[in-house]
Amino acid sequence: EIFEIKNYIDSGGNSLTYFEILTALALKYFLKRKVRYVVLEVGIGGRLDATNIVNPLVSVLAKIEEEHLELLGGSLSKIVDEKLGIMKTAVPLVIAEQSKEVTTLIKGKLGRSKECFFVENCEQKFVCEDKAFGENSKLSFLALKTLFGKVDREKFDKVLAKLKIAGHFDVKKIKNKTVVFDVAHTPASMKNFVSLLRKKFPKKKFVFLVALMKDKDLKGILKLVAGVAERVFFSHVHPLRGELPKNLAKI
C-alpha cells in the first residue's frame, strides 16, 4: 500500500501531507481486514481534514476550544464553521456539551436541523470525578444510541469501569515516588487535571515537569500550573513545534 501511494505521488499525483498518507493507509488496511466499524478522529478542524472524505454512519462533535486558532480562521465562529464541516446530509450529528458561547454559535449555524443531537438533552447520568471523562462517557453513550437505537447500560458501565487511557491521569509508582502523567494541553484539560490532583492527593506538594508545543495557550496553561505547583521544571519535546524551556520559564 505504501508503494502504491508513493507511485501515485511520483507519477504527478497530488503532493500529500504525512497525515493524509497515514489516513489513506489506515483506510486501505481497514478495508483489507473487512472491519465492521471504525472510529475516525479528525486531525485538525474538520472541513478540510483528510478524514472528511468518509461518509460516516454518525458524526460526533467533541468539546470545542480555541485550539489551533491561527490555523482555523482566527475566531471562535470560524473554528465552529470548520468543525461543523464534518456534517453530511442525512448523517446524524451528536454534539458534546459546549460553553454557552459555542452552543449559541452552533445553534445559530445549524438552525432547526433534525439530524442534530445535543448531549445536554441526554438524560443519562454518569457519576465520575474526572469531569472530562464523565462528559465523554455521555457523548459516547449518545453516539452509540444514535448509531444502534439502544445501548445496554450495564455493559456500557462495565466497560467504562475498566477503561484506562495512557497519559490521562496515569498514576505510576517510580522509585517509591508517585508520578502522574497527563497529556493536558489546553486550559480546560489542565484545569481538569489540576482539580483531580488536588482531589486525589489533598496533602501532597506537587513538582511539575512541563513540555508544551508553541501553538498552545501557554499563558492559560501555565497560570493553572503556577496555582498548584511548588516547583516547576521545563523540558523540550519537539525540535520544530516544541516551545523552548527558557521561554516557558519566562512566562
mmCIF file of C-alpha atoms in Angstrom:
data_model
loop_
_atom_site.group_PDB
_atom_site.id
_atom_site.type_symbol
_atom_site.label_atom_id
_atom_site.label_comp_id
_atom_site.label_asym_id
_atom_site.label_seq_id
_atom_site.Cartn_x
_atom_site.Cartn_y
_atom_site.Cartn_z
ATOM 1 C CA GLU A 1 0.000 0.000 0.000
ATOM 2 C CA ILE A 2 2.830 2.415 0.824
ATOM 3 C CA PHE A 3 4.415 1.871 -2.597
ATOM 4 C CA GLU A 4 1.048 2.318 -4.297
ATOM 5 C CA ILE A 5 0.700 5.760 -2.671
ATOM 6 C CA LYS A 6 4.373 6.573 -3.408
ATOM 7 C CA ASN A 7 3.909 5.662 -7.088
ATOM 8 C CA TYR A 8 0.810 7.874 -7.208
ATOM 9 C CA ILE A 9 2.764 10.856 -5.801
ATOM 10 C CA ASP A 10 5.809 10.197 -8.025
ATOM 11 C CA SER A 11 3.666 9.962 -11.158
ATOM 12 C CA GLY A 12 2.456 13.545 -10.753
ATOM 13 C CA GLY A 13 -0.447 12.978 -8.367
ATOM 14 C CA ASN A 14 -1.198 15.403 -5.561
ATOM 15 C CA SER A 15 1.525 16.052 -3.011
ATOM 16 C CA LEU A 16 0.139 14.606 0.184
ATOM 17 C CA THR A 17 0.800 15.540 3.800
ATOM 18 C CA TYR A 18 2.012 12.993 6.361
ATOM 19 C CA PHE A 19 -1.479 12.868 7.924
ATOM 20 C CA GLU A 20 -3.174 12.359 4.543
ATOM 21 C CA ILE A 21 -0.856 9.461 3.681
ATOM 22 C CA LEU A 22 -1.459 7.926 7.120
ATOM 23 C CA THR A 23 -5.246 8.276 6.691
ATOM 24 C CA ALA A 24 -5.147 6.636 3.249
ATOM 25 C CA LEU A 25 -3.027 3.751 4.587
ATOM 26 C CA ALA A 26 -5.346 3.269 7.566
ATOM 27 C CA LEU A 27 -8.468 3.174 5.364
ATOM 28 C CA LYS A 28 -6.864 0.667 2.975
ATOM 29 C CA TYR A 29 -5.924 -1.501 5.978
ATOM 30 C CA PHE A 30 -9.473 -1.352 7.395
ATOM 31 C CA LEU A 31 -10.923 -2.375 4.013
ATOM 32 C CA LYS A 32 -8.448 -5.242 3.731
ATOM 33 C CA ARG A 33 -9.366 -6.519 7.204
ATOM 34 C CA LYS A 34 -13.096 -6.060 6.444
ATOM 35 C CA VAL A 35 -13.726 -4.298 9.765
ATOM 36 C CA ARG A 36 -17.356 -3.644 10.694
ATOM 37 C CA TYR A 37 -16.932 -0.293 12.439
ATOM 38 C CA VAL A 38 -14.168 2.314 12.522
ATOM 39 C CA VAL A 39 -13.822 5.317 14.836
ATOM 40 C CA LEU A 40 -12.015 8.051 12.903
ATOM 41 C CA GLU A 41 -10.687 11.064 14.799
ATOM 42 C CA VAL A 42 -10.255 14.302 12.906
ATOM 43 C CA GLY A 43 -6.709 15.714 12.852
ATOM 44 C CA ILE A 44 -7.338 19.478 12.818
ATOM 45 C CA GLY A 45 -10.612 21.305 12.201
ATOM 46 C CA GLY A 46 -12.882 19.061 10.175
ATOM 47 C CA ARG A 47 -13.980 20.629 6.907
ATOM 48 C CA LEU A 48 -10.611 20.211 5.137
ATOM 49 C CA ASP A 49 -9.329 17.289 7.203
ATOM 50 C CA ALA A 50 -8.269 14.055 5.466
ATOM 51 C CA THR A 51 -10.811 12.045 7.478
ATOM 52 C CA ASN A 52 -13.658 14.105 5.974
ATOM 53 C CA ILE A 53 -13.610 12.008 2.767
ATOM 54 C CA VAL A 54 -15.565 9.341 4.668
ATOM 55 C CA ASN A 55 -19.348 9.329 4.720
ATOM 56 C CA PRO A 56 -19.973 8.080 8.289
ATOM 57 C CA LEU A 57 -22.936 6.412 9.974
ATOM 58 C CA VAL A 58 -22.782 9.050 12.715
ATOM 59 C CA SER A 59 -20.663 12.182 13.200
ATOM 60 C CA VAL A 60 -19.535 13.298 16.656
ATOM 61 C CA LEU A 61 -18.545 16.814 17.663
ATOM 62 C CA ALA A 62 -16.419 16.838 20.844
ATOM 63 C CA LYS A 63 -15.955 19.892 23.082
ATOM 64 C CA ILE A 64 -14.716 22.877 21.067
ATOM 65 C CA GLU A 65 -11.904 25.003 22.469
ATOM 66 C CA GLU A 66 -9.868 27.815 20.953
ATOM 67 C CA GLU A 67 -7.090 25.442 19.931
ATOM 68 C CA HIS A 68 -5.270 25.831 16.565
ATOM 69 C CA LEU A 69 -6.861 29.294 16.412
ATOM 70 C CA GLU A 70 -4.494 30.694 13.764
ATOM 71 C CA LEU A 71 -4.900 27.601 11.541
ATOM 72 C CA LEU A 72 -8.699 27.636 11.639
ATOM 73 C CA GLY A 73 -9.509 31.254 10.853
ATOM 74 C CA GLY A 74 -8.610 33.254 13.967
ATOM 75 C CA SER A 75 -12.006 33.377 15.708
ATOM 76 C CA LEU A 76 -14.302 31.049 17.642
ATOM 77 C CA SER A 77 -17.003 31.464 14.991
ATOM 78 C CA LYS A 78 -14.576 30.354 12.255
ATOM 79 C CA ILE A 79 -13.472 27.364 14.365
ATOM 80 C CA VAL A 80 -17.124 26.307 14.760
ATOM 81 C CA ASP A 81 -17.553 26.620 10.958
ATOM 82 C CA GLU A 82 -14.536 24.362 10.372
ATOM 83 C CA LYS A 83 -15.715 21.812 12.945
ATOM 84 C CA LEU A 84 -19.264 21.741 11.545
ATOM 85 C CA GLY A 85 -17.697 20.994 8.153
ATOM 86 C CA ILE A 86 -17.887 17.280 9.104
ATOM 87 C CA MET A 87 -21.695 17.382 8.745
ATOM 88 C CA LYS A 88 -23.139 15.254 5.935
ATOM 89 C CA THR A 89 -26.665 15.113 4.527
ATOM 90 C CA ALA A 90 -28.824 12.547 6.361
ATOM 91 C CA VAL A 91 -25.985 11.656 8.772
ATOM 92 C CA PRO A 92 -26.851 12.291 12.457
ATOM 93 C CA LEU A 93 -24.546 14.664 14.359
ATOM 94 C CA VAL A 94 -24.020 14.139 18.098
ATOM 95 C CA ILE A 95 -22.760 17.269 19.868
ATOM 96 C CA ALA A 96 -20.874 17.311 23.185
ATOM 97 C CA GLU A 97 -21.656 19.747 25.981
ATOM 98 C CA GLN A 98 -20.149 23.107 24.964
ATOM 99 C CA SER A 99 -19.556 26.521 26.516
ATOM 100 C CA LYS A 100 -22.566 28.868 26.295
ATOM 101 C CA GLU A 101 -20.853 30.913 23.579
ATOM 102 C CA VAL A 102 -20.097 27.856 21.416
ATOM 103 C CA THR A 103 -23.604 26.380 21.935
ATOM 104 C CA THR A 104 -25.162 29.674 20.783
ATOM 105 C CA LEU A 105 -22.890 29.727 17.708
ATOM 106 C CA ILE A 106 -23.682 26.093 16.828
ATOM 107 C CA LYS A 107 -27.445 26.533 17.194
ATOM 108 C CA GLY A 108 -27.288 29.737 15.138
ATOM 109 C CA LYS A 109 -25.420 27.972 12.329
ATOM 110 C CA LEU A 110 -27.480 24.754 12.369
ATOM 111 C CA GLY A 111 -30.937 26.287 12.544
ATOM 112 C CA ARG A 112 -33.531 23.591 13.317
ATOM 113 C CA SER A 113 -31.739 20.567 11.939
ATOM 114 C CA LYS A 114 -33.497 17.359 12.984
ATOM 115 C CA GLU A 115 -30.304 15.364 12.489
ATOM 116 C CA CYS A 116 -28.510 17.014 15.449
ATOM 117 C CA PHE A 117 -28.480 15.569 18.965
ATOM 118 C CA PHE A 118 -27.125 17.584 21.888
ATOM 119 C CA VAL A 119 -25.605 15.757 24.877
ATOM 120 C CA GLU A 120 -27.145 18.369 27.191
ATOM 121 C CA ASN A 121 -30.578 16.934 26.255
ATOM 122 C CA CYS A 122 -29.487 13.363 27.068
ATOM 123 C CA GLU A 123 -30.972 12.162 30.368
ATOM 124 C CA GLN A 124 -28.205 9.627 31.145
ATOM 125 C CA LYS A 125 -26.166 10.370 34.281
ATOM 126 C CA PHE A 126 -22.547 9.284 34.723
ATOM 127 C CA VAL A 127 -21.018 9.854 38.152
ATOM 128 C CA CYS A 128 -17.324 10.459 37.534
ATOM 129 C CA GLU A 129 -14.783 12.521 39.472
ATOM 130 C CA ASP A 130 -12.888 13.230 36.242
ATOM 131 C CA LYS A 131 -15.180 15.852 34.672
ATOM 132 C CA ALA A 132 -13.855 15.374 31.128
ATOM 133 C CA PHE A 133 -14.181 11.598 31.456
ATOM 134 C CA GLY A 134 -17.785 11.993 32.577
ATOM 135 C CA GLU A 135 -18.618 14.322 29.698
ATOM 136 C CA ASN A 136 -17.025 11.959 27.185
ATOM 137 C CA SER A 137 -18.919 8.994 28.671
ATOM 138 C CA LYS A 138 -22.185 10.752 27.979
ATOM 139 C CA LEU A 139 -21.019 11.693 24.476
ATOM 140 C CA SER A 140 -20.004 8.076 23.731
ATOM 141 C CA PHE A 141 -23.297 6.752 25.077
ATOM 142 C CA LEU A 142 -25.369 9.127 22.932
ATOM 143 C CA ALA A 143 -23.259 8.363 19.832
ATOM 144 C CA LEU A 144 -23.829 4.596 20.336
ATOM 145 C CA LYS A 145 -27.533 5.130 20.973
ATOM 146 C CA THR A 146 -27.817 7.212 17.798
ATOM 147 C CA LEU A 147 -25.942 4.524 15.862
ATOM 148 C CA PHE A 148 -27.715 1.414 17.178
ATOM 149 C CA GLY A 149 -31.007 2.699 18.576
ATOM 150 C CA LYS A 150 -30.331 1.331 22.075
ATOM 151 C CA VAL A 151 -27.391 0.636 24.404
ATOM 152 C CA ASP A 152 -27.041 -1.964 27.160
ATOM 153 C CA ARG A 153 -26.328 0.401 30.061
ATOM 154 C CA GLU A 154 -24.988 -2.405 32.292
ATOM 155 C CA LYS A 155 -22.404 -3.489 29.689
ATOM 156 C CA PHE A 156 -21.513 0.127 28.965
ATOM 157 C CA ASP A 157 -20.824 0.800 32.671
ATOM 158 C CA LYS A 158 -18.691 -2.363 32.954
ATOM 159 C CA VAL A 159 -16.503 -1.286 30.015
ATOM 160 C CA LEU A 160 -16.269 2.227 31.435
ATOM 161 C CA ALA A 161 -15.185 0.947 34.867
ATOM 162 C CA LYS A 162 -12.246 -0.940 33.328
ATOM 163 C CA LEU A 163 -11.246 1.781 30.878
ATOM 164 C CA LYS A 164 -7.729 3.119 31.349
ATOM 165 C CA ILE A 165 -6.276 5.620 28.906
ATOM 166 C CA ALA A 166 -2.490 6.003 28.818
ATOM 167 C CA GLY A 167 -1.478 9.575 29.550
ATOM 168 C CA HIS A 168 -4.829 10.564 31.069
ATOM 169 C CA PHE A 169 -4.261 10.985 34.815
ATOM 170 C CA ASP A 170 -1.960 7.989 34.518
ATOM 171 C CA VAL A 171 -0.648 7.261 38.048
ATOM 172 C CA LYS A 172 2.603 5.252 38.365
ATOM 173 C CA LYS A 173 4.943 4.337 41.229
ATOM 174 C CA ILE A 174 8.550 5.062 40.226
ATOM 175 C CA LYS A 175 11.337 4.581 42.812
ATOM 176 C CA ASN A 176 8.823 4.995 45.663
ATOM 177 C CA LYS A 177 7.574 8.270 44.195
ATOM 178 C CA THR A 178 4.059 8.807 42.890
ATOM 179 C CA VAL A 179 4.280 10.137 39.329
ATOM 180 C CA VAL A 180 1.210 11.271 37.400
ATOM 181 C CA PHE A 181 1.402 11.508 33.611
ATOM 182 C CA ASP A 182 -1.132 13.624 31.725
ATOM 183 C CA VAL A 183 -1.370 14.902 28.157
ATOM 184 C CA ALA A 184 -3.339 18.042 29.114
ATOM 185 C CA HIS A 185 -2.521 20.709 26.516
ATOM 186 C CA THR A 186 -5.392 23.193 26.758
ATOM 187 C CA PRO A 187 -6.546 25.382 29.698
ATOM 188 C CA ALA A 188 -9.729 23.297 30.066
ATOM 189 C CA SER A 189 -7.871 19.962 30.215
ATOM 190 C CA MET A 190 -5.223 21.415 32.556
ATOM 191 C CA LYS A 191 -7.953 22.798 34.828
ATOM 192 C CA ASN A 192 -9.475 19.317 35.000
ATOM 193 C CA PHE A 193 -6.057 17.750 35.685
ATOM 194 C CA VAL A 194 -5.205 20.208 38.489
ATOM 195 C CA SER A 195 -8.646 19.720 40.058
ATOM 196 C CA LEU A 196 -8.168 15.923 40.053
ATOM 197 C CA LEU A 197 -4.653 16.262 41.523
ATOM 198 C CA ARG A 198 -5.986 18.259 44.453
ATOM 199 C CA LYS A 199 -8.823 15.799 44.973
ATOM 200 C CA LYS A 200 -6.680 12.631 44.781
ATOM 201 C CA PHE A 201 -3.660 13.968 46.702
ATOM 202 C CA PRO A 202 -5.052 16.634 49.081
ATOM 203 C CA LYS A 203 -1.990 16.858 51.371
ATOM 204 C CA LYS A 204 0.775 16.484 48.794
ATOM 205 C CA LYS A 205 3.122 19.107 47.389
ATOM 206 C CA PHE A 206 3.446 18.980 43.611
ATOM 207 C CA VAL A 207 6.542 19.177 41.429
ATOM 208 C CA PHE A 208 5.707 19.639 37.740
ATOM 209 C CA LEU A 209 7.757 18.646 34.699
ATOM 210 C CA VAL A 210 6.235 20.509 31.752
ATOM 211 C CA ALA A 211 6.789 20.494 27.997
ATOM 212 C CA LEU A 212 4.461 22.291 25.585
ATOM 213 C CA MET A 213 4.061 22.978 21.883
ATOM 214 C CA LYS A 214 4.362 26.554 20.596
ATOM 215 C CA ASP A 215 0.794 26.693 19.253
ATOM 216 C CA LYS A 216 -0.866 26.090 22.636
ATOM 217 C CA ASP A 217 -2.323 28.690 25.030
ATOM 218 C CA LEU A 218 0.921 28.783 27.049
ATOM 219 C CA LYS A 219 -0.121 31.552 29.450
ATOM 220 C CA GLY A 220 -3.513 29.978 30.159
ATOM 221 C CA ILE A 221 -1.979 26.558 30.848
ATOM 222 C CA LEU A 222 0.983 27.771 32.921
ATOM 223 C CA LYS A 223 -1.208 30.034 35.061
ATOM 224 C CA LEU A 224 -3.048 26.905 36.217
ATOM 225 C CA VAL A 225 0.231 25.052 36.837
ATOM 226 C CA ALA A 226 1.580 28.008 38.853
ATOM 227 C CA GLY A 227 -1.519 27.890 41.062
ATOM 228 C CA VAL A 228 -0.766 24.376 42.329
ATOM 229 C CA ALA A 229 2.944 23.631 41.792
ATOM 230 C CA GLU A 230 5.614 24.071 44.451
ATOM 231 C CA ARG A 231 8.357 23.735 41.815
ATOM 232 C CA VAL A 232 8.271 23.577 38.020
ATOM 233 C CA PHE A 233 10.854 22.124 35.626
ATOM 234 C CA PHE A 234 10.606 22.707 31.884
ATOM 235 C CA SER A 235 11.634 20.346 29.119
ATOM 236 C CA HIS A 236 11.568 20.275 25.325
ATOM 237 C CA VAL A 237 9.798 17.604 23.264
ATOM 238 C CA HIS A 238 9.781 18.564 19.598
ATOM 239 C CA PRO A 239 12.568 20.212 17.560
ATOM 240 C CA LEU A 240 10.154 22.260 15.415
ATOM 241 C CA ARG A 241 6.858 22.610 17.259
ATOM 242 C CA GLY A 242 8.115 22.481 20.844
ATOM 243 C CA GLU A 243 8.446 25.716 22.843
ATOM 244 C CA LEU A 244 11.891 26.244 24.357
ATOM 245 C CA PRO A 245 12.160 25.685 28.147
ATOM 246 C CA LYS A 246 13.685 29.163 28.663
ATOM 247 C CA ASN A 247 10.634 30.776 27.011
ATOM 248 C CA LEU A 248 8.235 28.723 29.138
ATOM 249 C CA ALA A 249 10.209 29.732 32.256
ATOM 250 C CA LYS A 250 9.860 33.431 31.315
ATOM 251 C CA ILE A 251 6.081 33.058 31.068
#
